[in-house]
Short mmCIF file of C-alpha atoms in Angstrom, two decimals:
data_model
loop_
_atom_site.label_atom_id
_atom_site.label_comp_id
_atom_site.label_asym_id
_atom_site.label_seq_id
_atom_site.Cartn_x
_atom_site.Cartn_y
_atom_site.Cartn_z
CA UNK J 1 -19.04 -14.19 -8.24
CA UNK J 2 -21.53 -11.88 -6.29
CA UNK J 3 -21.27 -8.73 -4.80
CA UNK J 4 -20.17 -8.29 -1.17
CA UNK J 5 -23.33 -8.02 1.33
CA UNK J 6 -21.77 -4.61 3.01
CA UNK J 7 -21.54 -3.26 -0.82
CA UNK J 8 -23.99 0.11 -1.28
CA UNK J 9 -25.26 0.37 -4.69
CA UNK J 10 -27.64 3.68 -5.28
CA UNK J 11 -30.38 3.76 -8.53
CA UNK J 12 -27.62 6.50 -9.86
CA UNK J 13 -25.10 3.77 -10.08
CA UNK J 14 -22.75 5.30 -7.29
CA UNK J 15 -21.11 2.54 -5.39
CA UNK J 16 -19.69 2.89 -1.83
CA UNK J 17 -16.98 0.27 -0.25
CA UNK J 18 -18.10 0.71 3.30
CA UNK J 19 -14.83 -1.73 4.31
CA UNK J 20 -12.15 0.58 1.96
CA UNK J 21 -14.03 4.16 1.54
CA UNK J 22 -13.66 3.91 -2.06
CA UNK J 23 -16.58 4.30 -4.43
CA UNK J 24 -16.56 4.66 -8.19
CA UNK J 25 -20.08 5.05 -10.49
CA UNK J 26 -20.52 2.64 -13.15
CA UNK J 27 -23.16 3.76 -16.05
CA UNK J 28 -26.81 2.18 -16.26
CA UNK J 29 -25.96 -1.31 -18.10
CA UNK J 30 -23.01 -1.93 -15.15
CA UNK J 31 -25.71 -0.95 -12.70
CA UNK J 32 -28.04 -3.67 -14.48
CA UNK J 33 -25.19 -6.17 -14.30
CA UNK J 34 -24.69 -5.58 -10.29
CA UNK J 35 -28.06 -5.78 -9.40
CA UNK J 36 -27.84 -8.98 -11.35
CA UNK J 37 -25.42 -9.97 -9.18
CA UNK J 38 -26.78 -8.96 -5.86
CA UNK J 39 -29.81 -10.90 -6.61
CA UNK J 40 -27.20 -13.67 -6.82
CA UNK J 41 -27.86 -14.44 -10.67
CA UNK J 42 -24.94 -16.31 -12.23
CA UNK J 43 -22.38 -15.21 -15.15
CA UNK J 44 -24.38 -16.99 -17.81
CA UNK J 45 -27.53 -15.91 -17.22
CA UNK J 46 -26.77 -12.62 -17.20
CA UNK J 47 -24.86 -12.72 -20.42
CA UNK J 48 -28.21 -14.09 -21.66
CA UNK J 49 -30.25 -11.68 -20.18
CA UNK J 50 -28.00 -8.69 -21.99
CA UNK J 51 -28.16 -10.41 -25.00
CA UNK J 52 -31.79 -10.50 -25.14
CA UNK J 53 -32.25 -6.93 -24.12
CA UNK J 54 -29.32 -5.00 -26.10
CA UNK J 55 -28.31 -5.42 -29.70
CA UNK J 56 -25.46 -6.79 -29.23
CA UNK J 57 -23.41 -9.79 -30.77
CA UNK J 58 -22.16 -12.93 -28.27
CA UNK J 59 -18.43 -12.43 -28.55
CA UNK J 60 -18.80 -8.52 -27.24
CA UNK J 61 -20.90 -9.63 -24.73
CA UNK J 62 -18.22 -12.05 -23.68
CA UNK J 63 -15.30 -9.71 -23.80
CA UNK J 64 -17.31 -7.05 -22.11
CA UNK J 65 -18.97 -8.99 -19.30
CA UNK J 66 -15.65 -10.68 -18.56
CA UNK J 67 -13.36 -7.03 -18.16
CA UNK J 68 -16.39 -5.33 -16.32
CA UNK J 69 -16.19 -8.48 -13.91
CA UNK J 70 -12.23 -7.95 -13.63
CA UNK J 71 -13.03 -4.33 -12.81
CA UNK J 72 -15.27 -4.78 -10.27
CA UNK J 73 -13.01 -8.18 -8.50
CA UNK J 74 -10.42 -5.09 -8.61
CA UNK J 75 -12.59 -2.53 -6.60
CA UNK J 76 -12.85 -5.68 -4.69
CA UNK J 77 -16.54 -5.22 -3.92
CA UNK J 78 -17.27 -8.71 -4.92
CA UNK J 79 -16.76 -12.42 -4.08
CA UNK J 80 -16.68 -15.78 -4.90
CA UNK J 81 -19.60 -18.03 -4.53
CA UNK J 82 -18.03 -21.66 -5.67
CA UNK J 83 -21.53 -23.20 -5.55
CA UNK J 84 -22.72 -20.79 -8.20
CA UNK J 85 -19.93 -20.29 -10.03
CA UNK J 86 -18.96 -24.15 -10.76
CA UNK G 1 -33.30 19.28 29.45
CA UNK G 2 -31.31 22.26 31.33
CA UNK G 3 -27.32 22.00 30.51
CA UNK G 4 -25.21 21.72 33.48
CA UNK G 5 -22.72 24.77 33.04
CA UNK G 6 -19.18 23.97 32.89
CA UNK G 7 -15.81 25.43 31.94
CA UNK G 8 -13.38 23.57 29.75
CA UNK G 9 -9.47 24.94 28.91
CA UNK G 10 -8.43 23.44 25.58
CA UNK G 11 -5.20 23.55 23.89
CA UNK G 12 -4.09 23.06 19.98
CA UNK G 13 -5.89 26.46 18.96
CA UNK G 14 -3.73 26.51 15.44
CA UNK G 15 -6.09 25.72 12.39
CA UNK G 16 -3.25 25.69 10.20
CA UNK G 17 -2.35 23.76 7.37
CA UNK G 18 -1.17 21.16 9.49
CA UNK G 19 -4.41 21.80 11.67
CA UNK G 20 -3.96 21.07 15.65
CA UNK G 21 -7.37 19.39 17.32
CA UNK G 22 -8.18 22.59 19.78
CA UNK G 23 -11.21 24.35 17.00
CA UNK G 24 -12.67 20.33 16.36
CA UNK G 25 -12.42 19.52 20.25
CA UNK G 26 -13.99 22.59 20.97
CA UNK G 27 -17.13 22.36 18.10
CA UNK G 28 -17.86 18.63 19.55
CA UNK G 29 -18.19 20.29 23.49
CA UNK G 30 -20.22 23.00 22.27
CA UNK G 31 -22.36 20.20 20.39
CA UNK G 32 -23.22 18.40 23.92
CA UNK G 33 -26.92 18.30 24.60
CA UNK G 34 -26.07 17.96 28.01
CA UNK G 35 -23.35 20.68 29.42
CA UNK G 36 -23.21 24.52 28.31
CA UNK G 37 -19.34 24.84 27.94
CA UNK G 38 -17.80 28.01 28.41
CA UNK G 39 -14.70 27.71 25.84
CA UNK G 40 -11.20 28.86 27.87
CA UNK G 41 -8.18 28.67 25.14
CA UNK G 42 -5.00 28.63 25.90
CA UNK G 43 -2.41 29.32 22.96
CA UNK G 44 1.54 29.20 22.48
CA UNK G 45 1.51 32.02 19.58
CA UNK G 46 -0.33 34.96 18.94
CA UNK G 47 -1.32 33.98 15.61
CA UNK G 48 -3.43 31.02 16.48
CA UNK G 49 -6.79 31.50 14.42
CA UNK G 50 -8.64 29.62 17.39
CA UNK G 51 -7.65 32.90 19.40
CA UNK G 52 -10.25 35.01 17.07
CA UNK G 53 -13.23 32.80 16.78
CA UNK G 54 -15.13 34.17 19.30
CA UNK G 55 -18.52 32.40 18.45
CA UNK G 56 -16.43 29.43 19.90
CA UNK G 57 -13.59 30.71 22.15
CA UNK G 58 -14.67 33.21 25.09
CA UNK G 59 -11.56 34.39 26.24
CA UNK G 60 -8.25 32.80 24.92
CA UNK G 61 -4.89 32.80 27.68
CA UNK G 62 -1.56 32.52 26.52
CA UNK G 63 0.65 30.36 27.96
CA UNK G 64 4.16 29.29 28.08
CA UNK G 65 5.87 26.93 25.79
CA UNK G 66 6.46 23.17 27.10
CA UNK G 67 9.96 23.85 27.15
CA UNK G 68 9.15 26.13 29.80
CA UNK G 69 8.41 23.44 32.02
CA UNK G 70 5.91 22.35 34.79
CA UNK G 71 6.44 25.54 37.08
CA UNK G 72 5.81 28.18 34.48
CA UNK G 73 3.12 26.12 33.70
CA UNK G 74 1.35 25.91 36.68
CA UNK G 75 2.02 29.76 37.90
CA UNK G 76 0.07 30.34 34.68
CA UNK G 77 -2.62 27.78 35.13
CA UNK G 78 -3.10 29.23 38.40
CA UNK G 79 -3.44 32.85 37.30
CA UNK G 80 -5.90 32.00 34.39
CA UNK G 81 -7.46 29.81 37.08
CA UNK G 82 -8.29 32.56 39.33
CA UNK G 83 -10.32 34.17 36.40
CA UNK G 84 -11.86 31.71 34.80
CA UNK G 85 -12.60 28.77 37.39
CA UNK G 86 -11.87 26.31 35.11
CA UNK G 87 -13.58 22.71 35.66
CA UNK G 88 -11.91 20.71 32.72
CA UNK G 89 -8.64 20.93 30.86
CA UNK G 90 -8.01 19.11 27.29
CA UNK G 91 -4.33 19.15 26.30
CA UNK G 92 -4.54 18.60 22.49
CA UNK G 93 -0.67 18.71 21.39
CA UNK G 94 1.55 15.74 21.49
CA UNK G 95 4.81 17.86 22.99
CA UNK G 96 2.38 19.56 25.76
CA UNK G 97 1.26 16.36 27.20
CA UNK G 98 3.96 15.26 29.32
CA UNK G 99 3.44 18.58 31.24
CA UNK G 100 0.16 18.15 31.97
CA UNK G 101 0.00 14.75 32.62
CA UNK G 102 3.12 15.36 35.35
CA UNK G 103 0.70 17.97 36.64
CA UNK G 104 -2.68 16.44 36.86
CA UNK G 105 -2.72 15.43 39.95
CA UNK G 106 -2.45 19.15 41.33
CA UNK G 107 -4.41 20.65 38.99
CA UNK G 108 -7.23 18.67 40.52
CA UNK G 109 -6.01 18.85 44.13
CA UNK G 110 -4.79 22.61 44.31
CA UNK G 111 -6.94 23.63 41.82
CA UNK G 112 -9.70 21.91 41.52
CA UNK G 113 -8.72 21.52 37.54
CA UNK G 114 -9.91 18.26 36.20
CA UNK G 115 -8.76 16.00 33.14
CA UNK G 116 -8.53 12.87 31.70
CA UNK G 117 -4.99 11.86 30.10
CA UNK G 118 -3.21 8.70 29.71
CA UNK G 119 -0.72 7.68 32.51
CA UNK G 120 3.05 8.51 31.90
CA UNK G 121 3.39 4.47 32.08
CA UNK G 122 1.05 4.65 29.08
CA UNK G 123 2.59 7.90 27.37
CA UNK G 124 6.04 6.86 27.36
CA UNK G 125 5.38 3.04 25.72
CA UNK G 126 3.39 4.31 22.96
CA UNK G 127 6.46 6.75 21.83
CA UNK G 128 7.11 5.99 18.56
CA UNK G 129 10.61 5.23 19.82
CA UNK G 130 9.22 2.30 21.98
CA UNK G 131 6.63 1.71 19.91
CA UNK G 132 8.08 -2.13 18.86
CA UNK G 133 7.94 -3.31 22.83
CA UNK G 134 4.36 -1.93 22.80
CA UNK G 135 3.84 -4.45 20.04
CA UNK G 136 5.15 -7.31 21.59
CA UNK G 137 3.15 -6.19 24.82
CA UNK G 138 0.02 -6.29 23.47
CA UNK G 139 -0.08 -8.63 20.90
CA UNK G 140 -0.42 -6.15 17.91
CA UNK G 141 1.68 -5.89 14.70
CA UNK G 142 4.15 -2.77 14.45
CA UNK G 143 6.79 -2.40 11.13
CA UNK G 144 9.75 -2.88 12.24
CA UNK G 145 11.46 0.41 13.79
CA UNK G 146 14.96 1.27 14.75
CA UNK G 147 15.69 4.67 16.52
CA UNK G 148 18.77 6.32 15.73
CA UNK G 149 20.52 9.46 17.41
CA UNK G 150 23.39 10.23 14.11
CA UNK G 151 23.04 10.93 10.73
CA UNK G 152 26.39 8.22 10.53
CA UNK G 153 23.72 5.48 11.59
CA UNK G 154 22.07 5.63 7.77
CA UNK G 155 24.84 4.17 6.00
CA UNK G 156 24.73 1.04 7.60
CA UNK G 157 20.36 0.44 7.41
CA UNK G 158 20.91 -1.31 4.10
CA UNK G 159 22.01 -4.36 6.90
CA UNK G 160 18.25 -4.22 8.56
CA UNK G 161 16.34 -2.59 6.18
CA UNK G 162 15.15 -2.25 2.68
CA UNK G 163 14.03 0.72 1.04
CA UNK G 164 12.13 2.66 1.01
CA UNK G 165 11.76 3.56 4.81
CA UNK G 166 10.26 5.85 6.89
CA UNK G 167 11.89 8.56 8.37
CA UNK G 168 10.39 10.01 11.07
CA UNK G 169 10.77 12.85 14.00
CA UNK G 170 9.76 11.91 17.81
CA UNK G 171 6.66 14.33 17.52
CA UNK G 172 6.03 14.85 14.29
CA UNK G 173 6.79 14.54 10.77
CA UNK G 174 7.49 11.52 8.83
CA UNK G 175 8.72 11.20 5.04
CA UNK G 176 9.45 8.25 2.75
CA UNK G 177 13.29 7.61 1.89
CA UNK G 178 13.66 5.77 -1.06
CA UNK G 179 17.61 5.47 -0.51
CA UNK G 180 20.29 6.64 2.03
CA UNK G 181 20.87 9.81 0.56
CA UNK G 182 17.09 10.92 1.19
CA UNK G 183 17.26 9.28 4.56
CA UNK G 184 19.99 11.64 5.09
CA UNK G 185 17.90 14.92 3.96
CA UNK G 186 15.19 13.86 6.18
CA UNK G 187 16.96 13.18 8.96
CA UNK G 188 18.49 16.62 9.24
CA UNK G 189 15.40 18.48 8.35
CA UNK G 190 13.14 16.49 11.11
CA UNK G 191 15.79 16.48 13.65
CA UNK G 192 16.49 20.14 13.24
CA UNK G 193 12.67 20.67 13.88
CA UNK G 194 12.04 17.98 16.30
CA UNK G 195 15.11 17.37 17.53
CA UNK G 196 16.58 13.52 18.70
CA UNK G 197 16.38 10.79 17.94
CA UNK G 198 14.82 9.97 14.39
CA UNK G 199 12.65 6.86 14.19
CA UNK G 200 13.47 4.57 10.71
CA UNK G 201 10.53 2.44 10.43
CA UNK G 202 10.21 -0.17 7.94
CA UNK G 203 7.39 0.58 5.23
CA UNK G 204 4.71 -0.86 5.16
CA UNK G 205 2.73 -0.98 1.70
CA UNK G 206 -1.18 -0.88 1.94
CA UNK G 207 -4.23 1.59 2.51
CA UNK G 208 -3.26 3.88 5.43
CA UNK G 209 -6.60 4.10 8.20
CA UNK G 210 -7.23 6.05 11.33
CA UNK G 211 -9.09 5.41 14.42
CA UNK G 212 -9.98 8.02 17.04
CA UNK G 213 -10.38 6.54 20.24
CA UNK G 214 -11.39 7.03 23.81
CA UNK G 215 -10.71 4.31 26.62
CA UNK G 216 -11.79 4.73 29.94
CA UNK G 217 -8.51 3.77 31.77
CA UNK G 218 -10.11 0.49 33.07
CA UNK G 219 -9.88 -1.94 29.47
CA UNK G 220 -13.43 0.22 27.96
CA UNK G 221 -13.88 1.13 24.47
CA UNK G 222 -15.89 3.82 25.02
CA UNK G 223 -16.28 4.73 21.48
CA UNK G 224 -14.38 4.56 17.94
CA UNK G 225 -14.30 5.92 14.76
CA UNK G 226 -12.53 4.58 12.28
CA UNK G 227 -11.51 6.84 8.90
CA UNK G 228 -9.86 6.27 5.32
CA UNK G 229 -8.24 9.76 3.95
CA UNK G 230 -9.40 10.51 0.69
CA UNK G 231 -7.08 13.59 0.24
CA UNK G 232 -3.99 14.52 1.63
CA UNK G 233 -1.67 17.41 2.06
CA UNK G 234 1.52 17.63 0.82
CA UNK G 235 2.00 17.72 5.25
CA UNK G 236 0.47 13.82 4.63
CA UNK G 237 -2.38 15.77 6.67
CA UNK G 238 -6.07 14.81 5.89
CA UNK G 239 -8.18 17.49 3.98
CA UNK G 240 -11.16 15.20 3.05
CA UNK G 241 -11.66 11.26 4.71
CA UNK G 242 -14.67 9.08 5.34
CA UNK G 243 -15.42 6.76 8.27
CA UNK G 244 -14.98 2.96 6.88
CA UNK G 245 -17.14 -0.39 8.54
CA UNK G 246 -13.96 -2.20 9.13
CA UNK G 247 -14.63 -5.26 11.92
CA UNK G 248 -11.13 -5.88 12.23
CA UNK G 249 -9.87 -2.48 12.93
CA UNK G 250 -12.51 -2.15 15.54
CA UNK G 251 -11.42 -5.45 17.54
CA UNK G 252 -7.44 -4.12 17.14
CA UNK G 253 -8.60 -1.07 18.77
CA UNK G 254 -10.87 -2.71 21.73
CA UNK G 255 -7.90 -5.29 21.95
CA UNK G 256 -5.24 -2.37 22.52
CA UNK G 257 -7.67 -0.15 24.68
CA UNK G 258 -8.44 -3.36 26.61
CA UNK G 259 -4.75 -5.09 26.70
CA UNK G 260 -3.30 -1.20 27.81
CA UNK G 261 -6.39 0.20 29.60
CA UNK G 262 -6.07 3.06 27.62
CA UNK G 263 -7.23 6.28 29.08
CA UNK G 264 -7.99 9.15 27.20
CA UNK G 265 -8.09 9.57 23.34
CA UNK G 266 -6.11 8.52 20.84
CA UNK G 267 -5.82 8.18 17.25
CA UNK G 268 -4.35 5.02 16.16
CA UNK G 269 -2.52 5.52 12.55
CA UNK G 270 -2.36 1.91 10.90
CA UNK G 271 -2.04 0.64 7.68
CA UNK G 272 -3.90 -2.31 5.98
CA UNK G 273 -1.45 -4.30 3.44
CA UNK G 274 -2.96 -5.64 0.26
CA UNK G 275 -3.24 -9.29 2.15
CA UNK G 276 -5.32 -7.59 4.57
CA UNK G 277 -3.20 -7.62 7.87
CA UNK G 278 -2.87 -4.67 9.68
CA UNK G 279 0.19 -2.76 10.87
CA UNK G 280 0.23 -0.16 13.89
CA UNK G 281 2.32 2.46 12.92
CA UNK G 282 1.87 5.05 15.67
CA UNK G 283 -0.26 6.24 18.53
CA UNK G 284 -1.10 9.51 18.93
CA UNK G 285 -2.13 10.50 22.56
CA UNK G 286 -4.10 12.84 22.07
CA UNK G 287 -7.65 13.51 19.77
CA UNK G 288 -6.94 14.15 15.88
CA UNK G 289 -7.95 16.68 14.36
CA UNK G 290 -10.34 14.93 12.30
CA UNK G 291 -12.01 14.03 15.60
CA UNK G 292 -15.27 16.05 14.44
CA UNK G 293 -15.56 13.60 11.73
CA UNK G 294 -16.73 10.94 14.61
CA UNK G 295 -19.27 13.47 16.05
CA UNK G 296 -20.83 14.24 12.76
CA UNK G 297 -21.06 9.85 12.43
CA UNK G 298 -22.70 9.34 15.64
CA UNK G 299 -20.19 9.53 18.66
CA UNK G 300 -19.29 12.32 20.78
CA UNK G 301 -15.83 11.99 21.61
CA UNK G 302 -14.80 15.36 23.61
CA UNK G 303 -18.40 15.24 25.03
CA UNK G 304 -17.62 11.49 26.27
CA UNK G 305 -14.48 12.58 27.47
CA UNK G 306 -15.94 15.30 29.27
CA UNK G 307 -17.84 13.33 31.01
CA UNK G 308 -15.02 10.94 32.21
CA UNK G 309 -13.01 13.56 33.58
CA UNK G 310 -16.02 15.06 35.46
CA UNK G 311 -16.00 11.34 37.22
CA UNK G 312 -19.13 10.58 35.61
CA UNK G 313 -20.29 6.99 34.57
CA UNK G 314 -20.55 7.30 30.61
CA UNK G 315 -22.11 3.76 28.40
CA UNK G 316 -19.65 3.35 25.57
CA UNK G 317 -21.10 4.70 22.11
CA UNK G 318 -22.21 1.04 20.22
CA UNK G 319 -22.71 2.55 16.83
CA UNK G 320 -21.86 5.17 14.17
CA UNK G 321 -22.14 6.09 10.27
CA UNK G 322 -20.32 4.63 8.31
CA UNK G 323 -19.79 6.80 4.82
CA UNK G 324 -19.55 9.64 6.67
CA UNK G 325 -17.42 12.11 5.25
CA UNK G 326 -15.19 15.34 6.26
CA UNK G 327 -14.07 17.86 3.61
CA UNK G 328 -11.66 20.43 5.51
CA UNK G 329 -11.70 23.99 4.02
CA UNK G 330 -9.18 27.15 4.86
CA UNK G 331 -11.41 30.79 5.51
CA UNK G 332 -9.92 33.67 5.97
CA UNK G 333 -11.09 35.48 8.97
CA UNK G 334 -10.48 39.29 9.19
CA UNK G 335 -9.03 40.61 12.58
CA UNK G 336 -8.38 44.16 14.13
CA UNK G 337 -5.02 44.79 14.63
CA UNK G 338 -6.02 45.85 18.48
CA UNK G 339 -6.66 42.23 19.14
CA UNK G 340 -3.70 41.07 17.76
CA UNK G 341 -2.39 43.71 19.84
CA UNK G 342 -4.31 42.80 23.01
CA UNK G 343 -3.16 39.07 22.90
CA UNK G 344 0.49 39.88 21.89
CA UNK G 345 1.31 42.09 24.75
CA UNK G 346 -1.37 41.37 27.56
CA UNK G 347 -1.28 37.63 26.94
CA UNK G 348 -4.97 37.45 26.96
CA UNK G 349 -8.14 38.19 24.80
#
């Protein structure tokens, strides 16, 4: 999964949908996570990376990475990269 | 650069809650880095706040209702003509147009009055009653739509349609029917405003977008805007939208303008289903009166079509902004009672 190329993410965390007009603002750690994902870093590696940075225990990190994911495939602002995702 | 002076008549003065295009035509003429317009309005009720704004409108005519027809039309063109010298005319009102497009052609010869509307041909196939055959004309997907002239015909749309449906007047107006006693309601409230037939149109679920358009009559795009509302009136009227980077919309649009040779705006209502096809749902020919939204993004549509109808060669616009966003707002202006006066007996201020 990466974000969509047309996607505008600010340093606030406000994110426009150039293709729908919607835009929604997700709070600093989501704004970590999709700049993550713009740079194209996969789903593991970013669970690592929060893990390392945030005291936090695996299992949340799963559950949380996995409905913040589902949230953003519903804003549809991302898509799927099979090469990366396999 | 000096501005070449011109005079330019324009129409759809209300600003209302269901807002006509006149006050946003007029802002994107008085905009153009390239003519000085001189404003002329021309109103169909006294109470038109477009007649007051005098930092836009210099002198405001009244004139007579389309039902009036093309003679009481033209008598008063001529007279406000005689005034005013009028170089341009911009119709903005859907039940107006037929007039004016019937008298173009002496405007400009007798008068020396010039515009640039879509043929009759054109007119009369995008009615929303014909609206299907335009579809299969051009390629382009339409909901399915059935006109009806009785209230008796909404018993028996169970047999073509499901609901809900759309229920909507020849000009204006259109409400969701979730079963056949609504569809009944609505049909007697449009037709009592609009009159005959109604249009039932199937529904079509999805994100409802907007283009405002201007063709050149010969298959041009010469620019587009498309727009997503982000609030709406209880009218289904925009009070807030933003313009949207949507590739497909944009080729539908050059496709139609190109398949139809368009000429003259238009705002193209559509709606994108969740799978991502889109539906044409209706053509208005005429600017909307969001049109200001496209001048704030980049592209000067009543300057363009300014230009066309003074016969000059204008490049189609190539880009705009996309996230650009309008947020309508009412104001209420204060007025001497000696204007109101002045326009409701002289027919002039």
């Amino acid at each position: 999964m990466k974000i969509k190329k047309n996607i505008a993410l600010s340093d606030t965390g406000f994110v426009f949908n150039p293709a729908s007009g919607d835009s929604f603002s997700v709070n600093p750690i989501g704004l970590e996570i999709m700049k993550l994902l713009q740079e194209n870093k996969g789903h593991e590696v970013i669970k690592k990376h929060l893990l390392e940075t945030y005291s936090v225990d695996k299992d949340t990190i799963e559950k949380d990475f996995y409905d913040f994911a589902k949230m953003l495939e519903q804003f549809k602002v991302t898509e799927t990269d099979e090469k990366k995702e396999s | 650069m000096k501005r070449k002076k011109v005079n330019v008549a324009v129409t759809g003065l209300n600003n209302v809650d269901s807002p006509g295009p006149g006050i946003p035509v007029v802002r994107g003429l008085l905009d153009s880095k390239e003519y000085d317009v001189r404003i002329i309005g021309l109103s169909y009720d006294a109470l038109e706040p477009g007649i007051y704004m005098h930092e836009l409108i210099a002198k405001t005519y009244q004139i007579p209702l389309p039902s009036a027809g093309q003679n009481s039309l033209m008598e008063r063109l001529r007279y406000i003509n005689s005034i005013e010298k009028i170089d341009v005319i911009i119709p903005n009102f859907d039940a107006e147009l037929f007039n004016f497009i019937k008298l173009a052609d002496t405007l400009e010869m007798e008068l020396g009055i010039r515009s640039f509307l879509p043929t009759l041909e054109q007119f009369e196939e995008r009615q929303k009653y014909n609206l299907p055959e335009f579809g299969k004309k051009y390629d382009i997907n339409i909901p399915k739509s059935k006109t009806i002239h009785s209230v008796a015909e909404i018993k028996n749309l169970y047999q073509e349609f499901t609901y809900p449906l759309v229920v909507k007047g020849k000009f204006y107006d259109a409400s969701v029917a979730y079963n056949a006693d609504q569809a009944t309601s609505y049909f007697h409230k449009i037709s009592s405003k609009w009159g005959l037939p109604i249009i039932i149109q199937e529904f079509a679920y999805g994100t409802e977008v907007n283009v405002t358009a201007v063709g050149d009559g010969r298959g041009n795009t010469i620019g587009a805007v498309p727009m997503r509302k982000q609030f709406i009136t209880d009218k289904g009227k925009a009070w807030a939208g933003i313009t949207l980077e949507d590739g497909d919309l944009m080729d539908l649009t050059r496709k139609l303008m190109k398949n139809s040779k368009w000429k003259g705006p238009c705002e193209l209502e559509m709606i994108r289903t969740n799978e991502g096809e889109i539906y044409l749902i209706e053509i208005n020919p005429r600017f909307p009166a969001w049109v200001y939204l496209a001048v704030g993004a980049g592209q000067n549509h009543p300057e363009a079509l300014l230009k066309l109808a003074l016969g000059e060669k204008v490049k189609p616009f190539t880009k705009y902004e996309t996230g650009k966003m309008f947020i309508r707002y009412s104001y209420d202006m204060i007025c001497d009672l000696k204007e109101f006066e002045t326009i409701s007996t002289l027919g002039e201020l």
